[in-house]
CSV table of C-alpha atoms in Angstrom, one decimal:
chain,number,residue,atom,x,y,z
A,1213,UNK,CA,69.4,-10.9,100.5
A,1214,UNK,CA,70.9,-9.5,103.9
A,1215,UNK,CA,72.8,-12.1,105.5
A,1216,UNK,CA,75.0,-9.7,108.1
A,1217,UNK,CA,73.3,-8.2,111.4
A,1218,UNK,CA,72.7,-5.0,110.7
A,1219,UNK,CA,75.0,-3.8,114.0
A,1220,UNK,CA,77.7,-5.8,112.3
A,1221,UNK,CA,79.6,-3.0,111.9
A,1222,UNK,CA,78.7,-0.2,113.9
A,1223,UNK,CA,81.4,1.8,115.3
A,1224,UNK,CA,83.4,1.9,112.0
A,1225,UNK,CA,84.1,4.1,109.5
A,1226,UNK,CA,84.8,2.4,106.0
A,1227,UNK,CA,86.4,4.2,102.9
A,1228,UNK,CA,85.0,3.3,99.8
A,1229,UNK,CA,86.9,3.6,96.4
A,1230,UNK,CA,85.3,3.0,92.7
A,1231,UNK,CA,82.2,3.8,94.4
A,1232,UNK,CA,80.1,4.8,91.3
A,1233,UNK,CA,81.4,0.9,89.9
A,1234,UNK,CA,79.2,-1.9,90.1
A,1235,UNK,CA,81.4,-4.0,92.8
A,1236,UNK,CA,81.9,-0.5,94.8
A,1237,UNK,CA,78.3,0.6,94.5
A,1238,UNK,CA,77.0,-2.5,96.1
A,1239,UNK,CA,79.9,-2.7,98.5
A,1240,UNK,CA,78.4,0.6,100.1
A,1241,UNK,CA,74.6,-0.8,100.1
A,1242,UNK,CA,75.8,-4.1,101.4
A,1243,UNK,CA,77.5,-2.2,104.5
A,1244,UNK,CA,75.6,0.3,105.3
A,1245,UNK,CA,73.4,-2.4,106.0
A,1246,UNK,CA,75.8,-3.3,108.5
A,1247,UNK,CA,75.6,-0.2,110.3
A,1248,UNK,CA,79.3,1.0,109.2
A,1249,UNK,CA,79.4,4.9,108.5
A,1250,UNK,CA,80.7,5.3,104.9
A,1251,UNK,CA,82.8,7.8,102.5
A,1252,UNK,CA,82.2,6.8,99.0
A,1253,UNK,CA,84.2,8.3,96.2
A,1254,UNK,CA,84.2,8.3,92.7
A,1255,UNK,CA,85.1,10.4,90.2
A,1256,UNK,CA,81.1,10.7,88.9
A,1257,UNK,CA,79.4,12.9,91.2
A,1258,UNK,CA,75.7,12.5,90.3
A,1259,UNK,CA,76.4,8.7,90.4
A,1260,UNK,CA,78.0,9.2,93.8
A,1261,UNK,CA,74.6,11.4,95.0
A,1262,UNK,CA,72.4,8.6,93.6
A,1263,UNK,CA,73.9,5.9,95.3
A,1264,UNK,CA,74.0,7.7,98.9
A,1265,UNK,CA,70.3,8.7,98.1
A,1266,UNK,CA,70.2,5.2,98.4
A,1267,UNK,CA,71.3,4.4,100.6
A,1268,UNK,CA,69.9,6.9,102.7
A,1269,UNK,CA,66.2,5.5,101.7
A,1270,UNK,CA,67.6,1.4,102.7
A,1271,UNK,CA,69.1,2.8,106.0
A,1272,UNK,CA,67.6,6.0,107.0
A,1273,UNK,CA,69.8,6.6,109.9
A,1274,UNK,CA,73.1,5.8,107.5
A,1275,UNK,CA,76.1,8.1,108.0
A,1276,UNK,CA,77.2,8.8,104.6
A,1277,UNK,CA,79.7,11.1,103.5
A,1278,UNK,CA,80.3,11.5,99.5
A,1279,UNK,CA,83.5,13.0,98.0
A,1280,UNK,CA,84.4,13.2,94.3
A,1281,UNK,CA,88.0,12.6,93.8
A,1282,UNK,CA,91.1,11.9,90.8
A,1283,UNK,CA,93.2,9.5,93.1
A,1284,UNK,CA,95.6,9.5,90.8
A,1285,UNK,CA,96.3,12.9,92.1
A,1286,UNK,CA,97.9,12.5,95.3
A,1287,UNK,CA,96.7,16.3,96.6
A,1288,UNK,CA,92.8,14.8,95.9
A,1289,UNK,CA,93.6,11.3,97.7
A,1290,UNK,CA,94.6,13.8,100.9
A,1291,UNK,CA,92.4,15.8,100.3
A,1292,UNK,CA,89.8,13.1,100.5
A,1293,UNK,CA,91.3,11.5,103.7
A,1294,UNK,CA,90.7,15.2,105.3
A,1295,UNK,CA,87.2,15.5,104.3
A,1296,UNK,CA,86.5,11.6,105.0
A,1297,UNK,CA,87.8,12.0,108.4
A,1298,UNK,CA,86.2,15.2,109.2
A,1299,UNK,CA,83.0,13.8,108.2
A,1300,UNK,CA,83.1,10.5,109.4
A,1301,UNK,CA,85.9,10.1,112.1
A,1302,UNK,CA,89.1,7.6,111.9
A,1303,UNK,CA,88.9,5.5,109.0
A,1304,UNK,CA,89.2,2.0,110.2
A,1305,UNK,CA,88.0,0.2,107.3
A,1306,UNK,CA,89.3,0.6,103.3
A,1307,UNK,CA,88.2,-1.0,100.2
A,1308,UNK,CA,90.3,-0.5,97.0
A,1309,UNK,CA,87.6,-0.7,94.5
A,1310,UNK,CA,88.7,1.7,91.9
A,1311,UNK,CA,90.4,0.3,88.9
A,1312,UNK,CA,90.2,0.2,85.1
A,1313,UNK,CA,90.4,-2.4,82.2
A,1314,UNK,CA,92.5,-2.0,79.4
A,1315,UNK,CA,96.0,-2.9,77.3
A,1316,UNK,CA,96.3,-5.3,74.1
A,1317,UNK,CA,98.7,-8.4,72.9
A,1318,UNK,CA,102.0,-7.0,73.6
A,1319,UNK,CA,103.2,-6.2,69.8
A,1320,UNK,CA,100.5,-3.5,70.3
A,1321,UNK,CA,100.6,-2.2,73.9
A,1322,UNK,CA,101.6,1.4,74.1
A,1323,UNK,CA,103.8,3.1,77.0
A,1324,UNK,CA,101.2,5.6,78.1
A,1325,UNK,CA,98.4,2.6,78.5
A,1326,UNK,CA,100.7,0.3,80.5
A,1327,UNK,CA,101.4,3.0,82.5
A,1328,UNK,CA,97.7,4.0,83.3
A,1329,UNK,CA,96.5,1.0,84.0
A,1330,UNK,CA,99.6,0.7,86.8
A,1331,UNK,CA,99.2,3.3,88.0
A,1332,UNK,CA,95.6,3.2,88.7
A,1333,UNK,CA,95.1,-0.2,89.7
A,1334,UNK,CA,98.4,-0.8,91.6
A,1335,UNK,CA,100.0,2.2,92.3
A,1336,UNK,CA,97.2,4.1,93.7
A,1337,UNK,CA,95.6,1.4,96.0
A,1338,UNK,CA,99.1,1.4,97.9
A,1339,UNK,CA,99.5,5.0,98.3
A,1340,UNK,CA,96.1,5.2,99.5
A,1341,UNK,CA,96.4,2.8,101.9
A,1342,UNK,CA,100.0,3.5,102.7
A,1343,UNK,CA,98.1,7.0,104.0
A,1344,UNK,CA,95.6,5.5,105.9
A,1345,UNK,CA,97.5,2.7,107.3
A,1346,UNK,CA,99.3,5.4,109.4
A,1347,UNK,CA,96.4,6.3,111.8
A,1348,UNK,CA,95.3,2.7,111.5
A,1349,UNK,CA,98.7,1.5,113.1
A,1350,UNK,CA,98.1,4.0,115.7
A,1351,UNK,CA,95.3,3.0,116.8
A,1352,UNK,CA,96.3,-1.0,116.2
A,1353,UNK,CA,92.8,-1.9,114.4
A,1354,UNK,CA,92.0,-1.6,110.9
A,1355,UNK,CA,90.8,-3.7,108.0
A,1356,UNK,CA,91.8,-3.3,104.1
A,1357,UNK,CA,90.4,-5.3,101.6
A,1358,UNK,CA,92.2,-5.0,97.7
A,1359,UNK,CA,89.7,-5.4,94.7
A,1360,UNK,CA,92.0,-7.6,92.4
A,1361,UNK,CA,90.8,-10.6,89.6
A,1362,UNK,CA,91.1,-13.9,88.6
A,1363,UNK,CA,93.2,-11.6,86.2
A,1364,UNK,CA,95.8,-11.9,89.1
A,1365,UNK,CA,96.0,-15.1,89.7
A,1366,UNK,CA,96.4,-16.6,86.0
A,1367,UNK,CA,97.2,-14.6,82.7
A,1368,UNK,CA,95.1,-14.2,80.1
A,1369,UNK,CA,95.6,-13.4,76.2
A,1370,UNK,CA,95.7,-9.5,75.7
A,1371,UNK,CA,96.0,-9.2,79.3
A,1372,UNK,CA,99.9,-8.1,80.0
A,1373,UNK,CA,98.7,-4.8,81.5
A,1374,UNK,CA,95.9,-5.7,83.0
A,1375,UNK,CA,96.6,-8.5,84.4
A,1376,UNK,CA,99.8,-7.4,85.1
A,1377,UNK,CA,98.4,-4.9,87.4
A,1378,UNK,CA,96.1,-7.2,89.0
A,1379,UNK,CA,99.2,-9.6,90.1
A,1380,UNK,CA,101.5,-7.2,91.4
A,1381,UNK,CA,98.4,-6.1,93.6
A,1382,UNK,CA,98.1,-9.5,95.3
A,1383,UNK,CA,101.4,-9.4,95.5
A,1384,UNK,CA,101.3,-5.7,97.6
A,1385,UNK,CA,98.0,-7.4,99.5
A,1386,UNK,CA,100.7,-10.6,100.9
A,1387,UNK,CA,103.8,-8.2,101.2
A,1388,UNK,CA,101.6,-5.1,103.1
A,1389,UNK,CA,99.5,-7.7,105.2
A,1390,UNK,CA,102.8,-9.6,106.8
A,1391,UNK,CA,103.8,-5.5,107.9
A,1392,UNK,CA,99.9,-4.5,109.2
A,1393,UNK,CA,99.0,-7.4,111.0
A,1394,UNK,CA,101.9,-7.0,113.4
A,1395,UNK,CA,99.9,-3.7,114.4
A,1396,UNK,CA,96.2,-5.1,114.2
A,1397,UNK,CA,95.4,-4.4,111.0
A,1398,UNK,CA,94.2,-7.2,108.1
A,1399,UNK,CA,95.1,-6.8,104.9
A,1400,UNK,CA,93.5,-9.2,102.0
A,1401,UNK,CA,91.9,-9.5,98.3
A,1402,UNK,CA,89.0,-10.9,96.7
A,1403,UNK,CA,89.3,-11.9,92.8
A,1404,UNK,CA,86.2,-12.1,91.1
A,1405,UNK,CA,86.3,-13.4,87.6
A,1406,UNK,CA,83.1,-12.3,85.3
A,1407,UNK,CA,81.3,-9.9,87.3
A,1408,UNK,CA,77.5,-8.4,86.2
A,1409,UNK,CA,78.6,-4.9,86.3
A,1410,UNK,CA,79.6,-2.6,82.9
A,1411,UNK,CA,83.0,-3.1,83.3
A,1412,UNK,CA,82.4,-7.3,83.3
A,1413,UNK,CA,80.7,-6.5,80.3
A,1414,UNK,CA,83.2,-4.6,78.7
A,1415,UNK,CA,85.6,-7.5,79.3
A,1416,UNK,CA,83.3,-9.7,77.8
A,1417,UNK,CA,82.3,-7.7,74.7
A,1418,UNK,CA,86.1,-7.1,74.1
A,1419,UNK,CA,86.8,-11.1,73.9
A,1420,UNK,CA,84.0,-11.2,71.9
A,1421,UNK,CA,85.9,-8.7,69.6
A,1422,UNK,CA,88.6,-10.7,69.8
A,1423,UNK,CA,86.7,-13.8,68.9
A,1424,UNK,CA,84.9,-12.1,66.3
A,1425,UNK,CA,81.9,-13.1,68.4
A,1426,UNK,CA,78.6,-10.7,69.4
A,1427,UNK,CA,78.4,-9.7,72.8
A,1428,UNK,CA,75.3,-12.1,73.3
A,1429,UNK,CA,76.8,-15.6,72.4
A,1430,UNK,CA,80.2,-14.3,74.3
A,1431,UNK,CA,78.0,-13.8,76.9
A,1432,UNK,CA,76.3,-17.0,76.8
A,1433,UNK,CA,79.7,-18.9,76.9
A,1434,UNK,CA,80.8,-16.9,79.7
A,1435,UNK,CA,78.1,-18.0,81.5
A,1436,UNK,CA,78.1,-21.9,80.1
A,1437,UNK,CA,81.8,-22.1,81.0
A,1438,UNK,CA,81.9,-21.9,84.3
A,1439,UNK,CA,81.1,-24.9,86.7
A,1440,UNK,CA,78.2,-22.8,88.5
A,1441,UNK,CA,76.6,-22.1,85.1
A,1442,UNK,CA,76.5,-18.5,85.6
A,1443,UNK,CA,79.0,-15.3,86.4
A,1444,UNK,CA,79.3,-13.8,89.3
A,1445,UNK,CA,76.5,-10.7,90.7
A,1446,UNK,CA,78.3,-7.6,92.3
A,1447,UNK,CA,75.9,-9.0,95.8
A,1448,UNK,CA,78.4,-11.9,95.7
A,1449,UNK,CA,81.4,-9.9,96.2
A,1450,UNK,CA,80.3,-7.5,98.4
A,1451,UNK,CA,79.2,-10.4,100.7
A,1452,UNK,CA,82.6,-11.4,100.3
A,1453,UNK,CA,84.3,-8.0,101.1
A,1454,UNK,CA,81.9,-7.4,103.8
A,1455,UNK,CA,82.9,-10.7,105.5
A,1456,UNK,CA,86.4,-9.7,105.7
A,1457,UNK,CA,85.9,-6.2,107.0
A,1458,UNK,CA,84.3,-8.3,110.0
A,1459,UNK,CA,85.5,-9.8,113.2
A,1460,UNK,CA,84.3,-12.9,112.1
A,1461,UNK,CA,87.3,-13.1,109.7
A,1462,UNK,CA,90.1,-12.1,112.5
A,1463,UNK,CA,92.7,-14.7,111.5
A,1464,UNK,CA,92.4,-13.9,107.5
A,1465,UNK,CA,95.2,-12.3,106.7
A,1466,UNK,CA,96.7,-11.9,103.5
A,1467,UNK,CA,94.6,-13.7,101.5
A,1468,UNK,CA,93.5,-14.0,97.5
A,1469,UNK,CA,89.6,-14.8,98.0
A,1470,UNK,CA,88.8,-16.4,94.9
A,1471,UNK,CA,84.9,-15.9,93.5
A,1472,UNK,CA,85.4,-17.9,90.5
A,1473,UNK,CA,82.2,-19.8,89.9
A,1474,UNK,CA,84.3,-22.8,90.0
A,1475,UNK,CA,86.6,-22.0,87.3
A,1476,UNK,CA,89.8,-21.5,89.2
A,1477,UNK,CA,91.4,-24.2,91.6
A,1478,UNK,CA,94.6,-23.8,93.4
């Protein structure tokens, strides 16, 4: 369902990360619809030419620009900012989509995962944006939207890593956005709990491991737990991104956007 005019956006250049990912995949559809120009990255490159083929077939005239990329490698993220803006012009719009589940109960959490999962999920995002934010304070306009959780705002069991991440990157989102906005630029999160994507399955099936559960009654209770009734679609967060990227949300600054389905409130 389009709810966004499709000039909503027009003029910008957005910077997608985690593009191939369910929440980053519909993030691009979602504006490109809007009329923004995008770079998508990924590190799957015939997942990243599928999804700007289409793109290109909902929004013939779309300016999209595809790049794979390691961002853990800091000569690919520049590398990517080179290309992006060469394609596409000055990026005045970022979402940190990329990120990865993982870890175990503490007794069992080894050095090199707690390390990848920070690294990936916090680190990354801020020396991403840290890059882009230069040309954005330049030009005193720019919008930056952090992918983080529900996993952020409340611990869960196995979760030390993970959730760990998740935190400290609300916790960059607050610091970075009381720095940006002083030079035009919004900073905030969403945190989506359950999403329908693989890697909200994969969270599922791996309490369901825990639970000694199958995937389909984990799945069930997922769904029956929540005061909606049901988990959050990828649609629903992208709406919620794209809303932020937008004029419309000119005094948001520095916010945790919950999409909880009713489960978390505070």
């Amino acid at each position: 369902m389009t709810i966004y005019a499709s000039n909503s956006l027009t003029g910008k250049h957005a910077l997608i990360t985690g593009a191939t990912g369910g929440i980053g995949y519909q993030t691009a559809l979602t504006l490109a619809g809007m009329g923004a120009s995008l770079t998508i990255t990924g590190r799957r490159e015939m997942a990243l030419e599928e999804l700007k083929q289409e793109i290109l077939e909902k929004n013939p005239n779309a300016q999209v620009f595809s790049y794979k990329a390691n961002l853990s490698d800091s000569s690919e993220r520049e590398a990517l900012i080179n290309a992006a803006e060469q394609a596409n012009g000055f990026i005045s719009l970022l979402v940190n989509s990329a990120g990865i589940l993982g870890g175990d109960v503490v007794e069992s959490l080894t050095e090199a995962e707690l390390e990848e999962i920070m690294h990936v999920n916090y680190t990354v995002p801020i020396l991403l944006s840290q890059r882009i934010y230069r040309t954005m304070k330049v030009k005193n306009q720019g919008a930056i939207v952090n992918v983080s959780s529900l996993s952020g705002l409340r611990g869960t069991y196995g979760g030390t890593a993970y959730c760990g991440s998740k935190f400290a990157l609300i916790g960059f989102t607050q610091s970075f956005a009381l720095e940006a906005i002083e030079h035009g630029v919004r900073v905030n999160a969403v945190c989506p709990g359950f999403v329908e994507t693989t890697m909200g399955h994969d969270a599922i099936r791996a309490k369901a491991n825990r639970e000694n559960r199958d995937f389909d009654e984990a799945y069930q209770l997922a769904n029956q737990g929540l005061p909606s009734g049901r988990i959050t679609t990828p649609q629903e967060v992208a709406n919620t991104i794209a809303f932020l990227l937008t004029d419309a949300a000119a005094n948001i600054v520095g916010e945790s956007v919950k999409i909880s389905g009713g489960s978390v409130m505070r």
